[in-house]
Short mmCIF file of C-alpha atoms and ligand atoms in Angstrom, two decimals:
data_model
loop_
_atom_site.label_atom_id
_atom_site.label_comp_id
_atom_site.label_asym_id
_atom_site.label_seq_id
_atom_site.Cartn_x
_atom_site.Cartn_y
_atom_site.Cartn_z
CA MET A 1 20.22 37.23 -58.91
CA LEU A 2 23.54 36.29 -57.71
CA GLU A 3 22.94 38.71 -54.65
CA LYS A 4 19.57 37.10 -53.78
CA ILE A 5 21.26 33.79 -54.00
CA GLU A 6 23.56 34.59 -51.41
CA GLN A 7 21.26 36.54 -49.15
CA ILE A 8 19.11 33.46 -49.06
CA GLN A 9 22.23 31.06 -48.44
CA ALA A 10 22.90 33.20 -45.52
CA GLU A 11 19.42 32.72 -44.35
CA ILE A 12 19.67 29.26 -44.62
CA ASP A 13 22.96 29.10 -42.48
CA ASN A 14 21.79 31.05 -39.68
CA PHE A 15 18.58 29.16 -39.09
CA ARG A 16 18.74 27.27 -36.17
CA SER A 17 15.61 25.47 -34.51
CA ALA A 18 14.65 22.57 -32.86
CA LEU A 19 10.90 22.81 -33.45
CA ARG A 20 9.35 20.68 -36.23
CA GLU A 21 6.75 23.34 -36.62
CA GLU A 22 9.48 26.10 -37.33
CA ILE A 23 11.48 23.86 -39.27
CA GLU A 24 8.32 23.24 -41.62
CA GLN A 25 7.87 26.96 -41.73
CA PHE A 26 11.17 27.58 -42.86
CA ARG A 27 11.00 24.73 -45.42
CA VAL A 28 7.55 26.27 -47.18
CA LYS A 29 9.37 29.85 -47.17
CA HIS A 30 11.94 28.63 -49.29
CA LEU A 31 11.46 25.30 -50.81
CA SER A 32 7.73 24.98 -51.23
CA LYS A 33 6.45 25.61 -54.95
CA LYS A 34 5.65 29.43 -53.97
CA GLY A 35 8.78 29.44 -51.70
CA THR A 36 11.95 31.96 -52.66
CA ILE A 37 13.83 29.42 -54.22
CA ALA A 38 11.09 28.60 -56.41
CA ALA A 39 10.62 32.39 -57.26
CA LEU A 40 14.55 32.28 -58.28
CA PHE A 41 14.26 29.55 -60.71
CA ASP A 42 11.10 31.34 -62.31
CA ASP A 43 13.05 34.41 -62.63
CA PHE A 44 16.14 32.37 -64.28
CA LYS A 45 14.64 33.06 -68.07
CA ASN A 46 15.70 36.38 -67.55
CA VAL A 47 19.17 35.52 -66.66
CA PRO A 48 21.42 36.59 -69.87
CA VAL A 49 22.47 33.78 -71.89
CA GLU A 50 26.47 34.38 -70.70
CA ARG A 51 25.45 34.16 -67.04
CA LYS A 52 23.11 31.26 -67.11
CA LYS A 53 25.78 28.64 -66.15
CA ALA A 54 27.23 30.47 -63.19
CA VAL A 55 23.96 31.46 -61.71
CA GLY A 56 22.36 28.01 -62.61
CA GLN A 57 24.84 26.07 -60.79
CA ALA A 58 24.59 28.67 -57.55
CA LEU A 59 20.67 28.25 -57.74
CA ASN A 60 21.13 24.54 -57.98
CA ASP A 61 23.69 24.32 -55.04
CA LEU A 62 21.32 26.96 -53.04
CA LYS A 63 18.41 24.25 -53.47
CA THR A 64 20.20 21.27 -52.44
CA LYS A 65 22.14 22.69 -49.50
CA ALA A 66 18.20 24.18 -48.46
CA LEU A 67 16.99 20.81 -48.67
CA GLU A 68 19.92 19.14 -46.81
CA ARG A 69 19.51 21.75 -43.82
CA VAL A 70 15.92 21.30 -43.53
CA ASN A 71 16.43 17.36 -43.41
CA GLU A 72 19.20 17.74 -41.09
CA LEU A 73 17.30 20.01 -38.86
CA LYS A 74 13.97 17.72 -38.85
CA GLU A 75 16.31 14.36 -37.93
CA ARG A 76 17.94 16.54 -34.91
CA ALA A 77 14.41 17.66 -33.76
CA GLY A 78 12.89 13.95 -33.56
CA ALA A 79 9.47 14.24 -32.04
CA THR A 80 10.06 17.58 -30.77
CA THR A 81 6.62 19.60 -31.49
CA THR A 82 4.57 22.56 -30.20
CA THR A 83 1.45 20.86 -31.12
CA ALA A 84 -0.34 18.24 -29.18
CA PRO A 85 0.17 14.71 -30.99
CA ARG A 86 -2.96 14.21 -32.90
CA LEU A 87 -5.42 11.81 -31.31
CA ASP A 88 -5.80 8.46 -33.26
CA MET A 89 -9.26 7.48 -32.12
CA THR A 90 -8.68 4.06 -34.09
CA LEU A 91 -5.50 2.92 -31.82
CA PRO A 92 -6.75 0.10 -28.96
CA GLY A 93 -7.34 1.60 -25.79
CA ASP A 94 -4.99 1.45 -22.61
CA PRO A 95 -6.14 -1.41 -20.46
CA LEU A 96 -7.64 -0.75 -17.49
CA THR A 97 -6.11 -2.84 -14.87
CA LEU A 98 -7.96 -3.47 -11.80
CA GLY A 99 -6.64 -3.21 -8.36
CA SER A 100 -7.67 -5.77 -5.76
CA ARG A 101 -7.51 -5.60 -2.17
CA HIS A 102 -4.40 -6.23 -0.01
CA PRO A 103 -4.44 -9.60 1.69
CA LEU A 104 -3.98 -8.32 5.20
CA SER A 105 -7.26 -6.33 4.35
CA LEU A 106 -8.89 -9.81 2.92
CA VAL A 107 -8.00 -11.46 5.97
CA LYS A 108 -8.84 -8.48 8.56
CA ASN A 109 -12.48 -8.21 6.70
CA GLU A 110 -13.12 -12.03 6.83
CA ILE A 111 -12.19 -12.05 10.56
CA LEU A 112 -14.66 -9.01 11.16
CA ALA A 113 -17.24 -10.43 9.29
CA ILE A 114 -17.25 -13.80 11.53
CA PHE A 115 -17.52 -11.64 14.61
CA THR A 116 -20.05 -9.46 13.31
CA ARG A 117 -21.95 -12.27 12.43
CA MET A 118 -21.53 -13.26 16.18
CA GLY A 119 -23.41 -9.96 17.41
CA PHE A 120 -19.95 -8.13 17.49
CA SER A 121 -19.64 -4.52 16.47
CA ILE A 122 -16.67 -3.02 15.07
CA SER A 123 -14.97 -0.35 16.98
CA GLU A 124 -11.57 1.57 16.15
CA GLY A 125 -9.08 3.58 18.50
CA PRO A 126 -5.96 5.74 17.89
CA GLU A 127 -2.50 4.57 17.04
CA ILE A 128 -0.98 6.88 19.23
CA GLU A 129 -2.04 6.20 23.03
CA ASP A 130 -0.80 7.34 26.43
CA ASP A 131 0.74 4.76 28.92
CA TRP A 132 -2.87 4.62 30.72
CA HIS A 133 -4.67 3.34 27.79
CA ASN A 134 -1.72 0.86 26.65
CA PHE A 135 -0.46 -0.34 29.88
CA SER A 136 -1.88 0.86 33.22
CA ALA A 137 -5.55 0.68 32.58
CA LEU A 138 -4.67 -2.87 31.48
CA ASN A 139 -3.28 -3.71 34.77
CA PHE A 140 0.46 -3.30 33.80
CA PRO A 141 1.81 -2.24 37.08
CA GLU A 142 4.35 0.62 36.86
CA GLU A 143 7.90 -0.67 36.50
CA HIS A 144 6.69 -4.21 35.99
CA PRO A 145 8.62 -6.54 34.02
CA ALA A 146 5.23 -7.45 32.02
CA ARG A 147 5.77 -4.16 30.26
CA ASP A 148 9.05 -5.62 28.60
CA MET A 149 6.81 -8.15 26.80
CA GLN A 150 6.13 -5.64 24.35
CA ASP A 151 9.18 -3.20 23.42
CA THR A 152 7.40 -0.12 22.74
CA PHE A 153 8.07 3.15 20.82
CA PHE A 154 7.76 6.11 22.54
CA ILE A 155 7.20 9.66 21.55
CA ARG A 156 10.37 11.51 22.42
CA ARG A 157 9.04 14.69 23.66
CA SER A 158 6.59 13.07 25.98
CA PRO A 159 7.81 9.67 27.76
CA ASP A 160 3.92 9.02 28.57
CA ILE A 161 2.89 9.07 25.04
CA VAL A 162 3.43 5.52 22.78
CA LEU A 163 2.58 4.18 19.36
CA HIS A 164 -0.03 1.57 21.03
CA THR A 165 1.62 -1.94 21.16
CA HIS A 166 -1.41 -3.89 20.85
CA THR A 167 -5.16 -3.27 20.02
CA SER A 168 -6.02 -3.93 23.83
CA SER A 169 -5.75 -0.47 24.43
CA THR A 170 -8.76 0.18 22.43
CA GLN A 171 -10.43 -1.77 24.88
CA VAL A 172 -9.73 0.64 27.67
CA ARG A 173 -11.16 3.54 25.24
CA ASP A 174 -14.57 0.88 24.54
CA MET A 175 -15.04 0.53 28.30
CA GLU A 176 -14.52 4.23 29.19
CA THR A 177 -17.27 5.26 26.32
CA HIS A 178 -19.26 2.31 25.49
CA PRO A 179 -22.31 1.62 27.37
CA LEU A 180 -22.91 -1.81 28.97
CA PRO A 181 -22.87 -4.85 27.63
CA ILE A 182 -20.09 -4.61 25.42
CA ARG A 183 -19.44 -6.78 22.25
CA LEU A 184 -16.95 -5.07 20.05
CA VAL A 185 -14.23 -6.31 17.78
CA THR A 186 -11.60 -4.20 16.84
CA PRO A 187 -8.97 -4.13 14.14
CA GLY A 188 -5.80 -1.60 14.27
CA ARG A 189 -2.28 -1.49 13.21
CA VAL A 190 0.35 -1.78 16.02
CA PHE A 191 4.07 -0.87 16.65
CA ARG A 192 6.78 -2.49 18.37
CA ASN A 193 10.65 -2.03 18.61
CA GLU A 194 11.48 -5.00 16.87
CA ALA A 195 14.08 -6.45 14.17
CA ILE A 196 12.81 -7.01 11.02
CA SER A 197 12.78 -10.33 9.82
CA ALA A 198 10.99 -12.93 8.04
CA ARG A 199 8.99 -13.48 11.02
CA ALA A 200 8.64 -10.19 12.86
CA HIS A 201 8.01 -6.50 11.80
CA CYS A 202 7.84 -3.40 13.57
CA ILE A 203 4.67 -2.71 12.42
CA PHE A 204 1.82 -5.18 12.18
CA HIS A 205 -1.65 -5.61 12.36
CA GLN A 206 -4.04 -7.11 15.15
CA VAL A 207 -7.65 -7.88 15.54
CA GLU A 208 -8.86 -7.71 19.40
CA ALA A 209 -12.35 -8.64 20.48
CA LEU A 210 -13.93 -7.86 24.02
CA TYR A 211 -17.26 -8.86 25.32
CA ILE A 212 -18.32 -7.99 28.83
CA ASP A 213 -21.69 -8.67 30.50
CA LYS A 214 -23.39 -10.14 33.14
CA ASP A 215 -22.44 -14.08 33.50
CA VAL A 216 -19.91 -14.20 30.52
CA SER A 217 -18.13 -17.18 31.11
CA PHE A 218 -15.04 -19.02 30.09
CA ALA A 219 -17.26 -21.46 28.16
CA ASP A 220 -18.74 -18.34 25.99
CA LEU A 221 -15.14 -17.79 25.15
CA ARG A 222 -14.33 -21.49 24.26
CA GLN A 223 -17.31 -21.29 22.08
CA THR A 224 -16.55 -18.15 20.37
CA LEU A 225 -12.96 -19.37 19.73
CA ASP A 226 -14.34 -22.56 18.49
CA TYR A 227 -17.05 -20.81 16.03
CA PHE A 228 -14.15 -18.38 14.82
CA ALA A 229 -11.70 -21.35 13.99
CA LYS A 230 -14.34 -23.59 12.20
CA GLU A 231 -15.39 -20.53 10.24
CA PHE A 232 -12.24 -19.19 9.25
CA PHE A 233 -9.83 -22.51 8.99
CA GLY A 234 -12.48 -24.82 8.18
CA ALA A 235 -15.31 -27.09 9.80
CA ASN A 236 -12.75 -29.92 10.94
CA THR A 237 -10.62 -27.34 12.61
CA ARG A 238 -10.11 -28.62 16.20
CA VAL A 239 -9.10 -25.99 18.94
CA ARG A 240 -7.06 -26.36 21.97
CA LEU A 241 -6.17 -23.57 25.03
CA ARG A 242 -2.92 -23.60 26.57
CA PRO A 243 -2.39 -21.63 30.07
CA SER A 244 -0.64 -18.38 29.51
CA PHE A 245 -0.48 -15.25 31.20
CA PHE A 246 -1.28 -11.42 30.17
CA PRO A 247 -1.51 -8.77 32.69
CA PHE A 248 -5.13 -7.91 31.78
CA THR A 249 -6.66 -11.51 31.63
CA GLU A 250 -7.31 -13.71 34.33
CA PRO A 251 -7.09 -16.94 33.60
CA SER A 252 -5.26 -16.35 30.26
CA ALA A 253 -4.69 -18.66 27.52
CA GLU A 254 -2.90 -19.26 24.29
CA MET A 255 -5.37 -20.85 21.50
CA ASP A 256 -4.03 -23.21 19.02
CA VAL A 257 -5.76 -24.78 15.93
CA SER A 258 -5.14 -27.75 14.14
CA CYS A 259 -2.88 -27.35 11.38
CA SER A 260 -5.11 -26.62 8.05
CA LEU A 261 -2.36 -27.55 5.84
CA CYS A 262 -1.43 -31.16 7.31
CA GLY A 263 -4.91 -31.69 9.17
CA GLY A 264 -2.95 -32.16 12.27
CA ARG A 265 -0.52 -35.28 11.09
CA GLY A 266 2.73 -32.92 11.22
CA CYS A 267 4.22 -30.70 8.69
CA ASN A 268 6.91 -28.11 8.54
CA VAL A 269 4.46 -24.92 8.75
CA CYS A 270 3.42 -26.60 12.14
CA LYS A 271 6.84 -27.81 12.85
CA GLY A 272 5.74 -31.51 13.28
CA THR A 273 3.22 -30.47 16.18
CA GLY A 274 -0.14 -30.74 14.25
CA TRP A 275 -0.92 -27.44 15.88
CA LEU A 276 -0.51 -23.69 15.09
CA GLU A 277 -0.64 -20.85 17.45
CA ILE A 278 -3.13 -18.08 16.67
CA MET A 279 -4.25 -15.97 19.39
CA GLY A 280 -4.18 -15.05 23.03
CA CYS A 281 -7.00 -14.67 25.11
CA GLY A 282 -8.86 -14.95 28.54
CA MET A 283 -11.33 -13.47 30.89
CA VAL A 284 -11.03 -10.08 31.60
CA ASP A 285 -8.96 -9.64 34.80
CA PRO A 286 -11.35 -8.33 37.70
CA ASN A 287 -8.59 -5.33 38.11
CA VAL A 288 -9.02 -4.03 34.69
CA LEU A 289 -13.04 -4.06 35.15
CA GLU A 290 -12.21 -1.81 38.31
CA LEU A 291 -9.66 0.36 36.91
CA ASN A 292 -12.12 1.27 34.14
CA GLY A 293 -15.12 1.88 36.26
CA ILE A 294 -17.22 -1.35 35.93
CA ASP A 295 -18.51 -3.46 38.81
CA LYS A 296 -16.51 -6.53 38.75
CA ASP A 297 -19.32 -8.08 41.42
CA VAL A 298 -21.84 -7.68 38.53
CA TYR A 299 -19.84 -7.98 35.45
CA THR A 300 -17.66 -10.47 33.96
CA GLY A 301 -16.07 -10.61 30.28
CA PHE A 302 -13.80 -11.95 27.98
CA ALA A 303 -11.12 -10.73 25.53
CA LEU A 304 -8.90 -12.02 22.67
CA GLY A 305 -6.39 -10.76 20.32
CA MET A 306 -4.55 -12.12 17.05
CA GLY A 307 -2.21 -11.01 14.46
CA ILE A 308 -3.53 -10.43 11.12
CA GLU A 309 -0.19 -11.12 9.20
CA ARG A 310 0.19 -14.63 11.19
CA VAL A 311 -3.50 -15.61 10.22
CA ALA A 312 -2.89 -14.38 6.57
CA MET A 313 0.38 -16.34 6.58
CA LEU A 314 -1.25 -19.27 7.30
CA ARG A 315 -3.96 -19.09 5.01
CA TYR A 316 -2.09 -18.28 1.94
CA GLY A 317 1.12 -20.34 2.80
CA ILE A 318 3.46 -17.14 2.87
CA ARG A 319 6.91 -17.55 4.70
CA ASP A 320 8.00 -14.15 5.02
CA LEU A 321 6.12 -11.32 6.59
CA ARG A 322 8.08 -8.36 4.68
CA LEU A 323 6.32 -9.32 1.77
CA PHE A 324 3.03 -7.80 2.94
CA PHE A 325 4.96 -4.30 3.24
CA GLU A 326 6.88 -4.26 0.22
CA ASN A 327 4.00 -3.72 -2.03
CA ASP A 328 5.41 -5.59 -5.00
CA VAL A 329 2.54 -5.96 -7.49
CA ARG A 330 3.78 -9.40 -8.51
CA PHE A 331 3.09 -10.34 -4.84
CA LEU A 332 -0.25 -8.37 -4.53
CA GLU A 333 -2.04 -9.26 -7.79
CA GLN A 334 -2.10 -13.16 -6.79
CA PHE A 335 -4.78 -12.03 -4.54
CA ALA A 336 -6.82 -10.59 -6.89
CA ALA A 337 -8.73 -13.80 -7.42
CA ALA A 338 -9.68 -13.49 -3.57
CA GLY A 339 -12.02 -11.12 -4.15
CA ILE A 340 -12.75 -7.84 -3.23
CA CYS A 341 -14.79 -8.10 -0.03
N1 DAH B 401 -2.52 -7.88 23.23
C1 DAH B 401 -1.89 -9.25 23.22
C2 DAH B 401 -0.65 -9.07 22.40
O1 DAH B 401 -0.39 -8.26 21.64
C3 DAH B 401 -2.86 -10.16 22.83
C4 DAH B 401 -3.79 -10.39 23.54
C5 DAH B 401 -4.02 -11.41 24.39
C6 DAH B 401 -5.28 -9.90 23.37
C7 DAH B 401 -4.99 -11.64 25.25
C8 DAH B 401 -6.29 -10.19 24.49
C9 DAH B 401 -6.17 -11.31 25.01
O2 DAH B 401 -7.17 -9.58 24.55
O3 DAH B 401 -7.14 -11.51 26.22
O4 DAH B 401 0.09 -9.88 22.60
#
């Protein structure tokens, strides 16, 4: 009997496991009602009286040590198990948090919807462009300082390939491929070699519109701008144009809207002027029509381009442009109520 006790004791001392399942098997083998220790207790009645005291003590010791060992191993094993946790169907389900559109997408979609209501179709162009589409075909002469208006990212292996600096490059692709008349609106992501700050980023978004037909006049441009401004910023919005310069439009203008926050009285967003600069625009330069194979004596057109970030900042009162790109959910979830359109 003592020999058997020693044997089981050795087995208990040598047993190592971090798996709850194995530890449980070990417990059943030695400590259950039909286990080895219970069997020894059964045999105890056959032990001669004079040895009962010594064997009984050894047997009790064995049981205590076995229990201690099992408890110690179970505690260390924690939740480690080979079997999958049981599925408790009564637990409440994990909440399904619904995503929402990014504020830039919301604003872009709203701008596109306004232009499509005016009869514009949506087109898109590549982000990697050649010099011709980004500059030359838009009347940026070679080596002309106008090219410095937009600090460009060049693709190193070819100085002719750039990340497009504006969606105006798509105008060229549209003129190449689209039959006349053209009435297109183009969203896109653009790239400029700019230091990142609260007001500027090296990646941002634009929407461009191009309308080319017979007899398109500056009055058509003005009317389009007016309609857009009232639809987007509200019915009381006023529009003003200031002369400007872009190589691809002549005449060119900068469009301002009356400040939607102070109604034109002057606040810190419009820097006390009552006006907010929204976009560049103008009549397509006849040189651009010529460069793109369109008869400048028959056709005229207007073009306009605006930054989506700028418009979104004004719409939502956002002061730092970098927030759009950090994708902090605490920022993004504030636009969930703005809808999913
Ligand atoms: N491409 C100009 C820019 O990125 C914006 C622009 C101005 C677009 C005038 C136009 C336009 O189509 O007519 O600053």
